[in-house]
CSV table of C-alpha atoms in Angstrom, one decimal:
chain,number,residue,atom,x,y,z
A,1,MET,CA,11.7,-31.2,-2.9
A,2,ALA,CA,13.8,-30.1,-5.2
A,3,SER,CA,13.9,-32.6,-8.7
A,4,ASN,CA,17.0,-33.3,-10.6
A,5,PHE,CA,17.4,-33.7,-13.9
A,6,ARG,CA,17.3,-37.2,-15.8
A,7,ILE,CA,17.7,-38.5,-19.5
A,8,SER,CA,15.4,-40.7,-19.3
A,9,GLU,CA,16.9,-44.0,-21.7
A,10,GLY,CA,14.3,-44.7,-24.9
A,11,SER,CA,12.9,-40.7,-24.4
A,12,ASP,CA,12.5,-38.8,-28.0
A,13,THR,CA,12.8,-35.7,-26.9
A,14,SER,CA,15.9,-36.0,-23.9
A,15,ASP,CA,19.4,-36.8,-26.1
A,16,ASP,CA,18.3,-33.9,-28.4
A,17,MET,CA,16.9,-31.2,-25.4
A,18,PHE,CA,20.9,-29.1,-26.4
A,19,SER,CA,22.3,-28.5,-29.6
A,20,ARG,CA,25.0,-28.3,-30.2
A,21,VAL,CA,27.1,-24.9,-30.5
A,22,ASN,CA,29.4,-23.5,-33.1
A,23,ILE,CA,29.0,-19.7,-33.7
A,24,ASP,CA,30.6,-17.1,-32.0
A,25,ARG,CA,29.0,-16.1,-28.6
A,26,ALA,CA,28.5,-19.2,-28.0
A,27,SER,CA,27.2,-18.7,-24.6
A,28,ARG,CA,24.4,-16.7,-25.3
A,29,VAL,CA,22.6,-19.3,-27.8
A,30,ILE,CA,23.6,-21.2,-23.9
A,31,VAL,CA,21.3,-19.5,-22.2
A,32,ASP,CA,18.3,-19.0,-25.3
A,33,GLN,CA,18.4,-22.3,-25.4
A,34,ILE,CA,17.3,-23.0,-21.2
A,35,LYS,CA,15.8,-20.1,-21.4
A,36,MET,CA,13.3,-21.6,-23.9
A,37,LEU,CA,13.7,-25.1,-22.2
A,38,ILE,CA,12.7,-23.1,-18.6
A,39,HIS,CA,9.6,-21.3,-20.3
A,40,ASP,CA,8.3,-24.7,-22.9
A,41,GLY,CA,8.4,-26.5,-19.2
A,42,ARG,CA,11.0,-29.3,-20.1
A,43,LEU,CA,13.1,-27.7,-17.6
A,44,LYS,CA,10.9,-26.7,-14.4
A,45,PRO,CA,12.0,-24.8,-11.1
A,46,GLY,CA,14.1,-26.9,-8.7
A,47,ASP,CA,15.5,-29.0,-11.6
A,48,ARG,CA,19.3,-29.9,-11.2
A,49,LEU,CA,21.1,-29.3,-14.5
A,50,PRO,CA,23.4,-31.3,-15.9
A,51,SER,CA,27.3,-31.3,-14.9
A,52,GLU,CA,29.3,-28.1,-16.4
A,53,ARG,CA,31.7,-31.3,-18.2
A,54,ASP,CA,28.2,-33.3,-19.1
A,55,LEU,CA,27.0,-28.9,-21.0
A,56,CYS,CA,30.9,-29.3,-22.3
A,57,GLN,CA,30.1,-32.6,-24.6
A,58,ARG,CA,26.5,-32.0,-25.5
A,59,PHE,CA,27.0,-28.4,-26.7
A,60,ALA,CA,30.4,-29.0,-27.5
A,61,VAL,CA,31.8,-26.1,-26.2
A,62,SER,CA,34.6,-25.4,-23.5
A,63,ARG,CA,33.6,-25.1,-20.0
A,64,VAL,CA,35.0,-21.7,-19.6
A,65,THR,CA,32.5,-21.2,-22.2
A,66,VAL,CA,29.7,-23.2,-20.1
A,67,ARG,CA,30.3,-21.8,-16.6
A,68,GLU,CA,29.8,-18.3,-18.6
A,69,ALA,CA,26.4,-18.9,-19.2
A,70,LEU,CA,25.7,-20.3,-15.7
A,71,ARG,CA,26.6,-17.1,-14.7
A,72,MET,CA,24.5,-14.8,-17.4
A,73,LEU,CA,21.6,-17.1,-16.2
A,74,GLU,CA,22.3,-17.0,-13.1
A,75,ALA,CA,22.6,-12.7,-12.6
A,76,GLY,CA,18.7,-13.2,-14.3
A,77,GLY,CA,17.7,-15.1,-11.1
A,78,LEU,CA,17.0,-18.0,-13.8
A,79,VAL,CA,19.5,-20.8,-12.5
A,80,THR,CA,21.2,-20.7,-8.1
A,81,ILE,CA,24.9,-22.4,-8.3
A,82,ARG,CA,25.3,-24.5,-4.8
A,83,VAL,CA,28.6,-25.5,-4.2
A,84,GLY,CA,28.8,-29.2,-2.5
A,85,ALA,CA,27.8,-33.2,-3.2
A,86,ARG,CA,25.1,-32.2,-3.5
A,87,GLY,CA,25.8,-28.9,-5.3
A,88,GLY,CA,25.5,-28.0,-9.0
A,89,ALA,CA,23.0,-25.1,-10.7
A,90,PHE,CA,18.8,-25.3,-9.9
A,91,VAL,CA,16.1,-24.1,-12.2
A,92,THR,CA,14.6,-21.4,-10.6
A,93,THR,CA,12.7,-18.1,-10.6
A,94,PRO,CA,13.9,-14.7,-10.8
A,95,SER,CA,11.7,-13.6,-8.0
A,96,PRO,CA,9.5,-10.0,-7.2
A,97,GLU,CA,13.1,-8.2,-5.8
A,98,HIS,CA,15.4,-9.7,-8.7
A,99,LEU,CA,13.4,-7.8,-11.2
A,100,GLY,CA,13.6,-4.9,-9.5
A,101,GLU,CA,17.3,-4.7,-9.3
A,102,GLY,CA,17.0,-5.3,-12.9
A,103,LEU,CA,14.7,-2.4,-13.7
A,104,ALA,CA,16.6,0.0,-11.7
A,105,ASP,CA,20.2,-1.3,-12.9
A,106,LEU,CA,18.8,0.2,-16.1
A,107,LEU,CA,17.3,3.3,-15.2
A,108,SER,CA,20.8,3.9,-14.2
A,109,VAL,CA,22.1,4.3,-17.5
A,110,SER,CA,18.7,5.1,-18.9
A,111,ARG,CA,16.8,8.6,-19.2
A,112,LEU,CA,14.5,7.9,-17.5
A,113,THR,CA,12.8,10.7,-14.7
A,114,ALA,CA,10.9,10.5,-11.4
A,115,PRO,CA,8.6,12.2,-13.5
A,116,ASN,CA,8.6,9.2,-15.8
A,117,VAL,CA,8.1,6.9,-13.5
A,118,THR,CA,6.1,9.0,-11.1
A,119,GLU,CA,3.6,9.2,-14.2
A,120,ALA,CA,3.1,5.2,-14.8
A,121,ARG,CA,2.4,5.4,-10.9
A,122,LYS,CA,-0.7,6.8,-11.7
A,123,ILE,CA,-1.4,4.6,-14.2
A,124,VAL,CA,-0.4,1.3,-12.0
A,125,GLU,CA,-1.5,1.8,-8.5
A,126,LEU,CA,-5.0,3.4,-9.0
A,127,GLY,CA,-5.6,0.7,-11.5
A,128,VAL,CA,-4.2,-1.4,-9.0
A,129,LEU,CA,-7.8,-0.3,-6.1
A,130,PRO,CA,-10.7,-2.1,-7.5
A,131,LEU,CA,-9.1,-5.9,-7.7
A,132,ALA,CA,-7.2,-4.8,-3.5
A,133,MET,CA,-10.7,-3.8,-2.9
A,134,GLU,CA,-12.5,-7.3,-4.0
A,135,ARG,CA,-10.4,-9.4,-3.4
A,136,ALA,CA,-8.4,-7.9,0.3
A,137,THR,CA,-8.5,-10.7,3.0
A,138,ASP,CA,-9.3,-9.9,6.6
A,139,ALA,CA,-4.6,-10.8,6.6
A,140,ASP,CA,-4.2,-8.7,3.9
A,141,VAL,CA,-6.1,-5.2,6.0
A,142,GLN,CA,-4.6,-6.4,9.4
A,143,ALA,CA,-1.4,-6.3,7.6
A,144,LEU,CA,-1.7,-2.5,6.4
A,145,LEU,CA,-2.3,-1.3,9.1
A,146,ALA,CA,0.4,-3.2,10.3
A,147,MET,CA,2.5,-1.5,8.5
A,148,VAL,CA,1.0,1.9,8.7
A,149,GLU,CA,0.8,2.2,12.3
A,150,GLU,CA,5.9,0.6,12.0
A,151,GLY,CA,5.7,4.3,10.3
A,152,ARG,CA,4.3,6.1,12.3
A,153,LYS,CA,6.3,5.1,15.0
A,154,ALA,CA,9.1,5.6,12.2
A,155,VAL,CA,8.3,9.4,11.7
A,156,ASP,CA,7.7,9.9,15.8
A,157,ALA,CA,11.5,8.8,15.9
A,158,GLY,CA,12.7,11.2,13.0
A,159,GLU,CA,13.6,7.3,11.6
A,160,TYR,CA,11.8,7.3,8.5
A,161,THR,CA,12.3,5.7,5.0
A,162,MET,CA,11.6,6.0,1.7
A,163,GLU,CA,11.8,2.1,1.5
A,164,MET,CA,8.4,1.9,4.0
A,165,SER,CA,7.0,3.9,1.9
A,166,ALA,CA,7.4,1.2,-1.2
A,167,ALA,CA,6.6,-1.0,0.9
A,168,PHE,CA,3.2,-0.4,1.5
A,169,HIS,CA,2.4,0.0,-1.8
A,170,VAL,CA,4.0,-3.4,-3.2
A,171,ARG,CA,1.8,-4.1,-0.2
A,172,LEU,CA,-1.2,-3.1,-1.4
A,173,ALA,CA,-1.0,-4.2,-5.0
A,174,GLU,CA,-0.4,-8.2,-2.6
A,175,CYS,CA,-4.4,-7.4,-1.7
A,176,THR,CA,-5.6,-7.6,-5.3
A,177,HIS,CA,-3.9,-11.9,-4.9
A,178,ASN,CA,-2.4,-12.3,-8.8
A,179,PRO,CA,0.5,-12.8,-9.1
A,180,ALA,CA,1.0,-10.8,-12.2
A,181,ILE,CA,0.1,-7.5,-10.5
A,182,ALA,CA,2.0,-8.2,-7.4
A,183,MET,CA,5.4,-8.8,-9.5
A,184,LEU,CA,4.4,-6.0,-11.7
A,185,VAL,CA,4.5,-3.3,-9.0
A,186,HIS,CA,7.1,-6.2,-7.2
A,187,SER,CA,9.8,-4.6,-10.4
A,188,PHE,CA,8.7,-1.5,-10.7
A,189,HIS,CA,10.3,-1.6,-6.2
A,190,GLY,CA,13.2,-0.3,-8.1
A,191,PRO,CA,12.4,3.0,-10.2
A,192,MET,CA,9.3,4.2,-7.6
A,193,LEU,CA,12.6,3.9,-4.6
A,194,MET,CA,13.6,6.2,-7.6
A,195,SER,CA,11.2,9.2,-7.5
A,196,LEU,CA,10.3,9.2,-4.0
A,197,HIS,CA,14.5,9.9,-3.0
A,198,GLU,CA,14.3,12.9,-5.8
A,199,ALA,CA,10.4,13.8,-3.9
A,200,LYS,CA,12.3,13.8,-0.4
A,201,VAL,CA,14.8,15.8,-2.2
A,202,ALA,CA,12.3,18.8,-2.5
A,203,ALA,CA,10.2,18.4,0.8
A,204,PRO,CA,12.4,16.6,3.1
A,205,LEU,CA,10.0,16.0,5.9
A,206,MET,CA,7.3,14.3,4.1
A,207,GLY,CA,6.4,11.0,5.9
A,208,LYS,CA,3.7,11.9,8.6
A,209,ARG,CA,1.6,13.3,6.0
A,210,GLY,CA,1.8,10.2,3.4
A,211,THR,CA,1.8,7.6,6.7
A,212,THR,CA,-1.7,9.4,7.3
A,213,GLU,CA,-2.7,9.4,3.9
A,214,HIS,CA,-1.8,5.7,3.5
A,215,LEU,CA,-3.4,4.7,6.9
A,216,GLU,CA,-6.7,6.4,5.3
A,217,ILE,CA,-6.2,3.8,2.5
A,218,ALA,CA,-6.3,0.9,4.8
A,219,GLU,CA,-9.2,1.9,6.3
A,220,ALA,CA,-10.8,1.9,3.0
A,221,ILE,CA,-9.6,-0.9,1.9
A,222,ARG,CA,-10.9,-2.2,4.9
A,223,ASP,CA,-14.3,-0.5,4.7
A,224,ARG,CA,-14.8,-1.3,0.6
A,225,ASP,CA,-14.8,2.2,0.0
A,226,LEU,CA,-13.2,2.4,-3.9
A,227,GLU,CA,-14.3,5.6,-4.4
A,228,ARG,CA,-12.7,7.1,-0.8
A,229,ALA,CA,-8.9,4.7,-1.7
A,230,GLN,CA,-9.2,6.3,-5.1
A,231,GLN,CA,-9.8,10.2,-3.6
A,232,ILE,CA,-6.7,9.6,-1.6
A,233,MET,CA,-4.6,7.9,-3.5
A,234,ARG,CA,-5.3,10.7,-6.7
A,235,VAL,CA,-3.9,13.1,-4.2
A,236,HIS,CA,-1.1,11.0,-2.9
A,237,LEU,CA,0.5,10.6,-5.9
A,238,ASP,CA,-0.4,13.7,-7.7
A,239,ARG,CA,1.6,15.2,-5.1
A,240,THR,CA,4.0,13.6,-5.0
A,241,ALA,CA,4.3,14.4,-8.9
A,242,ALA,CA,4.1,17.8,-8.3
A,243,ARG,CA,7.9,17.5,-6.3
A,244,VAL,CA,9.4,15.2,-8.6
A,245,GLN,CA,7.9,17.7,-11.3
A,246,THR,CA,10.0,21.4,-8.6
A,247,GLN,CA,13.3,19.0,-8.4
A,248,ALA,CA,13.9,17.8,-11.7
A,249,THR,CA,13.5,21.3,-12.8
A,250,SER,CA,15.3,22.7,-10.2
A,251,ALA,CA,17.8,19.5,-11.8
A,252,ASP,CA,17.2,21.5,-16.1
A,253,VAL,CA,18.3,24.0,-14.7
A,254,SER,CA,21.9,23.3,-13.0
A,255,ASP,CA,22.3,20.4,-15.6
A,256,PRO,CA,20.6,19.1,-19.3
A,257,GLU,CA,21.0,15.5,-18.5
A,258,PRO,CA,18.1,13.7,-17.3
A,259,VAL,CA,17.8,12.9,-12.5
A,260,ARG,CA,19.6,9.1,-12.6
A,261,SER,CA,18.4,6.9,-9.5
A,262,PRO,CA,20.4,7.6,-6.3
């Protein structure tokens, strides 16, 4: 259950949780203060922030400034705004999907290329396998196999998407049961999709071989065969790397600008 943000009478710390803001870019300073309170554990997921009017008084700023700060926190996935009698701004935890969207946005204005992404994937995803092999449960293995079967049916129907391919790799990371690793791979979802879409441009019919390799990786996880899983994953990612490099080289010939996220 979500807890309301409260100021306890007689507390030595509650009254000075927020400091007045008297400098330029006040909304940014408010955001930084609230981020620090979340980091320190003084504000927790589910806590309700004071009302806009109360925040205006505490920070000594206008309501426009407070609303701008709340919009920035909401955009960053740190608060959710609810309307109604029990509405307000509530502290939340950024979702992996939100982090992935943020990286995709950064990617769209950066000079990061699909070959860059695929090279990073080789380091991260090969590194995931030992822990996934050690910790995957029967339910994890069944989930991977079910995703493979869904992918194979989609290939046969001509409906296979790169989102389905990326989802398999994200689910594989979740088999580590390490939230930091799962969050890392989740956050890489957007860039991963970009690289896969670029690979598909170079090989429009890709999918059947990839799903077969997904099956072999899932079976290797089930059989606790780390060497086999690493061998298949390396071949799997090397082929994607070759495809995106081919596409990047073709793009360089016609356009010197780096590959952008679709």
